[in-house]
Amino acid sequence: QVQLAESGGGSVQAGECLRLSCVAAGYTTDTYCMGWFRQAPGKEREGVATLDSEGSIKYADSVKGRFTVSLDNAGNTLYLQMNSLKPEDSAMYFCAAEVRTYGATWLGFEPFSSADFGYWGQGTQVNVPS
C-alpha cells in the first residue's frame, strides 16, 4: 500500500514562505491524483491543491497565485510551495493520494473531495500568527 509522510511545516510570519514536502512510498499503479488538504480547528477539511498523472492541476481560489504544487517524479516527492502566507492559511496540512490501475475509470472523482482519496499522511502543522 501507499505510505505518505509530510514535512516542512512550522510557524512563520505573515508574508513569509514555507515549502511542504510529501514523500510517497509503495506506489505501484499507473494513474494517480495527489494533493494537499488542510484543516483548521473547528472547520472542515478543504482541498488546497492537487495534480494528477495527466498533468492537470487544481488550486483553491484562496491560494491561487500564492501556492504552487509540484511533483518530483524521480524522488516520488510532492511539494507545496507556499508564498505570501496569511494568518488564514494556518492549519494542519495533509498530503493525500488516490491511485488506480491503468484503464480504471476516474469518472465521478472529485479532486477536492476528501472521501475520494484512499491514502493520507499524518499531517504537518502550519501556523501564521496575526
PDB file of C-alpha atoms in Angstrom:
ATOM      1  CA  GLN A   1       0.000   0.000   0.000  1.00  0.00           C
ATOM      2  CA  VAL A   2       0.956   3.634  -0.406  1.00  0.00           C
ATOM      3  CA  GLN A   3       2.589   5.416   2.500  1.00  0.00           C
ATOM      4  CA  LEU A   4       2.761   9.202   2.712  1.00  0.00           C
ATOM      5  CA  ALA A   5       4.910  11.297   5.020  1.00  0.00           C
ATOM      6  CA  GLU A   6       4.695  15.092   5.178  1.00  0.00           C
ATOM      7  CA  SER A   7       7.279  17.513   6.475  1.00  0.00           C
ATOM      8  CA  GLY A   8       8.171  21.185   6.285  1.00  0.00           C
ATOM      9  CA  GLY A   9       5.535  22.760   8.482  1.00  0.00           C
ATOM     10  CA  GLY A  10       6.278  25.354  11.092  1.00  0.00           C
ATOM     11  CA  SER A  11       5.496  28.819  12.354  1.00  0.00           C
ATOM     12  CA  VAL A  12       6.289  31.814  10.166  1.00  0.00           C
ATOM     13  CA  GLN A  13       5.325  35.449   9.996  1.00  0.00           C
ATOM     14  CA  ALA A  14       2.722  36.717   7.567  1.00  0.00           C
ATOM     15  CA  GLY A  15       4.203  37.370   4.149  1.00  0.00           C
ATOM     16  CA  GLU A  16       6.892  34.723   4.502  1.00  0.00           C
ATOM     17  CA  CYS A  17       7.224  31.351   2.802  1.00  0.00           C
ATOM     18  CA  LEU A  18       7.216  27.649   3.550  1.00  0.00           C
ATOM     19  CA  ARG A  19       7.662  24.574   1.410  1.00  0.00           C
ATOM     20  CA  LEU A  20       5.896  21.392   2.395  1.00  0.00           C
ATOM     21  CA  SER A  21       7.100  18.004   1.217  1.00  0.00           C
ATOM     22  CA  CYS A  22       5.326  14.668   0.985  1.00  0.00           C
ATOM     23  CA  VAL A  23       7.363  11.548   0.357  1.00  0.00           C
ATOM     24  CA  ALA A  24       5.387   8.711  -1.206  1.00  0.00           C
ATOM     25  CA  ALA A  25       6.355   5.068  -0.914  1.00  0.00           C
ATOM     26  CA  GLY A  26       4.767   1.887  -2.182  1.00  0.00           C
ATOM     27  CA  TYR A  27       3.335   3.435  -5.330  1.00  0.00           C
ATOM     28  CA  THR A  28       2.790   0.645  -7.866  1.00  0.00           C
ATOM     29  CA  THR A  29      -0.038   1.832 -10.072  1.00  0.00           C
ATOM     30  CA  ASP A  30      -0.314   3.585 -13.401  1.00  0.00           C
ATOM     31  CA  THR A  31      -2.527   6.551 -12.630  1.00  0.00           C
ATOM     32  CA  TYR A  32      -2.873   8.833  -9.639  1.00  0.00           C
ATOM     33  CA  CYS A  33      -4.095  12.034  -8.159  1.00  0.00           C
ATOM     34  CA  MET A  34      -2.092  13.571  -5.342  1.00  0.00           C
ATOM     35  CA  GLY A  35      -2.537  16.752  -3.429  1.00  0.00           C
ATOM     36  CA  TRP A  36      -2.800  18.779  -0.293  1.00  0.00           C
ATOM     37  CA  PHE A  37      -5.690  19.357   2.051  1.00  0.00           C
ATOM     38  CA  ARG A  38      -5.809  21.490   5.162  1.00  0.00           C
ATOM     39  CA  GLN A  39      -7.939  21.632   8.252  1.00  0.00           C
ATOM     40  CA  ALA A  40      -8.141  24.359  10.861  1.00  0.00           C
ATOM     41  CA  PRO A  41      -9.625  23.739  14.329  1.00  0.00           C
ATOM     42  CA  GLY A  42     -13.401  23.575  14.214  1.00  0.00           C
ATOM     43  CA  LYS A  43     -13.514  23.647  10.426  1.00  0.00           C
ATOM     44  CA  GLU A  44     -13.975  21.093   7.685  1.00  0.00           C
ATOM     45  CA  ARG A  45     -11.055  19.736   5.750  1.00  0.00           C
ATOM     46  CA  GLU A  46     -10.631  21.579   2.472  1.00  0.00           C
ATOM     47  CA  GLY A  47      -8.719  20.950  -0.702  1.00  0.00           C
ATOM     48  CA  VAL A  48      -5.745  23.209  -1.327  1.00  0.00           C
ATOM     49  CA  ALA A  49      -4.010  21.923  -4.456  1.00  0.00           C
ATOM     50  CA  THR A  50      -3.909  18.704  -6.459  1.00  0.00           C
ATOM     51  CA  LEU A  51      -2.201  17.277  -9.502  1.00  0.00           C
ATOM     52  CA  ASP A  52      -2.665  14.048 -11.401  1.00  0.00           C
ATOM     53  CA  SER A  53      -0.876  11.708 -13.762  1.00  0.00           C
ATOM     54  CA  GLU A  54      -2.290  13.522 -16.793  1.00  0.00           C
ATOM     55  CA  GLY A  55      -0.770  16.815 -15.694  1.00  0.00           C
ATOM     56  CA  SER A  56      -3.945  18.500 -14.504  1.00  0.00           C
ATOM     57  CA  ILE A  57      -3.554  20.871 -11.574  1.00  0.00           C
ATOM     58  CA  LYS A  58      -6.227  22.405  -9.396  1.00  0.00           C
ATOM     59  CA  TYR A  59      -5.924  25.146  -6.789  1.00  0.00           C
ATOM     60  CA  ALA A  60      -8.332  26.509  -4.272  1.00  0.00           C
ATOM     61  CA  ASP A  61      -9.301  30.075  -5.093  1.00  0.00           C
ATOM     62  CA  SER A  62      -7.900  31.221  -1.769  1.00  0.00           C
ATOM     63  CA  VAL A  63      -4.355  30.139  -2.662  1.00  0.00           C
ATOM     64  CA  LYS A  64      -4.143  30.863  -6.389  1.00  0.00           C
ATOM     65  CA  GLY A  65      -1.147  32.997  -7.201  1.00  0.00           C
ATOM     66  CA  ARG A  66       0.494  32.218  -3.869  1.00  0.00           C
ATOM     67  CA  PHE A  67       0.851  28.420  -3.681  1.00  0.00           C
ATOM     68  CA  THR A  68       2.417  26.046  -6.186  1.00  0.00           C
ATOM     69  CA  VAL A  69       2.046  22.272  -6.197  1.00  0.00           C
ATOM     70  CA  SER A  70       4.579  20.092  -7.981  1.00  0.00           C
ATOM     71  CA  LEU A  71       5.807  16.526  -8.104  1.00  0.00           C
ATOM     72  CA  ASP A  72       9.383  15.373  -8.188  1.00  0.00           C
ATOM     73  CA  ASN A  73       8.894  12.166 -10.149  1.00  0.00           C
ATOM     74  CA  ALA A  74      12.431  10.958  -9.659  1.00  0.00           C
ATOM     75  CA  GLY A  75      12.160  11.284  -5.907  1.00  0.00           C
ATOM     76  CA  ASN A  76       8.458  10.489  -5.567  1.00  0.00           C
ATOM     77  CA  THR A  77       8.011  13.647  -3.565  1.00  0.00           C
ATOM     78  CA  LEU A  78       5.076  16.027  -3.730  1.00  0.00           C
ATOM     79  CA  TYR A  79       5.722  19.663  -2.854  1.00  0.00           C
ATOM     80  CA  LEU A  80       3.624  22.623  -1.874  1.00  0.00           C
ATOM     81  CA  GLN A  81       5.432  25.929  -2.170  1.00  0.00           C
ATOM     82  CA  MET A  82       3.578  28.420  -0.016  1.00  0.00           C
ATOM     83  CA  ASN A  83       4.389  32.082  -0.599  1.00  0.00           C
ATOM     84  CA  SER A  84       2.914  35.246   0.883  1.00  0.00           C
ATOM     85  CA  LEU A  85       1.447  33.306   3.773  1.00  0.00           C
ATOM     86  CA  LYS A  86      -1.518  34.754   5.610  1.00  0.00           C
ATOM     87  CA  PRO A  87      -2.943  34.051   9.069  1.00  0.00           C
ATOM     88  CA  GLU A  88      -5.913  32.343   7.430  1.00  0.00           C
ATOM     89  CA  ASP A  89      -3.516  29.777   5.963  1.00  0.00           C
ATOM     90  CA  SER A  90      -2.895  28.405   9.453  1.00  0.00           C
ATOM     91  CA  ALA A  91      -3.995  24.769   9.557  1.00  0.00           C
ATOM     92  CA  MET A  92      -2.882  21.184   9.672  1.00  0.00           C
ATOM     93  CA  TYR A  93      -1.827  20.304   6.147  1.00  0.00           C
ATOM     94  CA  PHE A  94      -2.298  16.759   4.888  1.00  0.00           C
ATOM     95  CA  CYS A  95      -0.866  15.011   1.874  1.00  0.00           C
ATOM     96  CA  ALA A  96      -3.326  12.717   0.116  1.00  0.00           C
ATOM     97  CA  ALA A  97      -3.253  10.288  -2.780  1.00  0.00           C
ATOM     98  CA  GLU A  98      -5.638   8.230  -4.841  1.00  0.00           C
ATOM     99  CA  VAL A  99      -4.162   5.540  -7.067  1.00  0.00           C
ATOM    100  CA  ARG A 100      -5.819   3.396  -9.736  1.00  0.00           C
ATOM    101  CA  THR A 101      -4.593   0.906 -12.290  1.00  0.00           C
ATOM    102  CA  TYR A 102      -4.314   1.923 -15.892  1.00  0.00           C
ATOM    103  CA  GLY A 103      -7.687   1.631 -17.584  1.00  0.00           C
ATOM    104  CA  ALA A 104      -9.689   2.063 -14.408  1.00  0.00           C
ATOM    105  CA  THR A 105     -12.301   4.774 -14.577  1.00  0.00           C
ATOM    106  CA  TRP A 106     -11.934   8.119 -12.850  1.00  0.00           C
ATOM    107  CA  LEU A 107     -15.492   9.151 -13.629  1.00  0.00           C
ATOM    108  CA  GLY A 108     -17.047  10.783 -10.595  1.00  0.00           C
ATOM    109  CA  PHE A 109     -13.717  11.513  -8.951  1.00  0.00           C
ATOM    110  CA  GLU A 110     -13.534  14.948  -7.365  1.00  0.00           C
ATOM    111  CA  PRO A 111     -10.029  16.279  -6.687  1.00  0.00           C
ATOM    112  CA  PHE A 112     -11.130  18.361  -3.689  1.00  0.00           C
ATOM    113  CA  SER A 113     -13.260  15.647  -2.117  1.00  0.00           C
ATOM    114  CA  SER A 114     -11.520  14.113   0.891  1.00  0.00           C
ATOM    115  CA  ALA A 115     -13.666  10.998   0.600  1.00  0.00           C
ATOM    116  CA  ASP A 116     -12.260  10.259  -2.854  1.00  0.00           C
ATOM    117  CA  PHE A 117      -8.685   9.840  -1.612  1.00  0.00           C
ATOM    118  CA  GLY A 118      -7.601   6.496  -0.254  1.00  0.00           C
ATOM    119  CA  TYR A 119      -4.250   7.366   1.287  1.00  0.00           C
ATOM    120  CA  TRP A 120      -3.299  10.060   3.761  1.00  0.00           C
ATOM    121  CA  GLY A 121      -0.249  11.304   5.571  1.00  0.00           C
ATOM    122  CA  GLN A 122      -0.131  12.189   9.241  1.00  0.00           C
ATOM    123  CA  GLY A 123      -0.198  15.932   8.669  1.00  0.00           C
ATOM    124  CA  THR A 124       2.164  18.819   9.280  1.00  0.00           C
ATOM    125  CA  GLN A 125       1.212  21.969  11.165  1.00  0.00           C
ATOM    126  CA  VAL A 126       1.455  25.417   9.598  1.00  0.00           C
ATOM    127  CA  ASN A 127       0.982  28.450  11.813  1.00  0.00           C
ATOM    128  CA  VAL A 128       0.956  32.049  10.623  1.00  0.00           C
ATOM    129  CA  PRO A 129       0.314  34.372  13.592  1.00  0.00           C
ATOM    130  CA  SER A 130      -1.701  37.531  13.101  1.00  0.00           C
TER     131      SER A 130
END
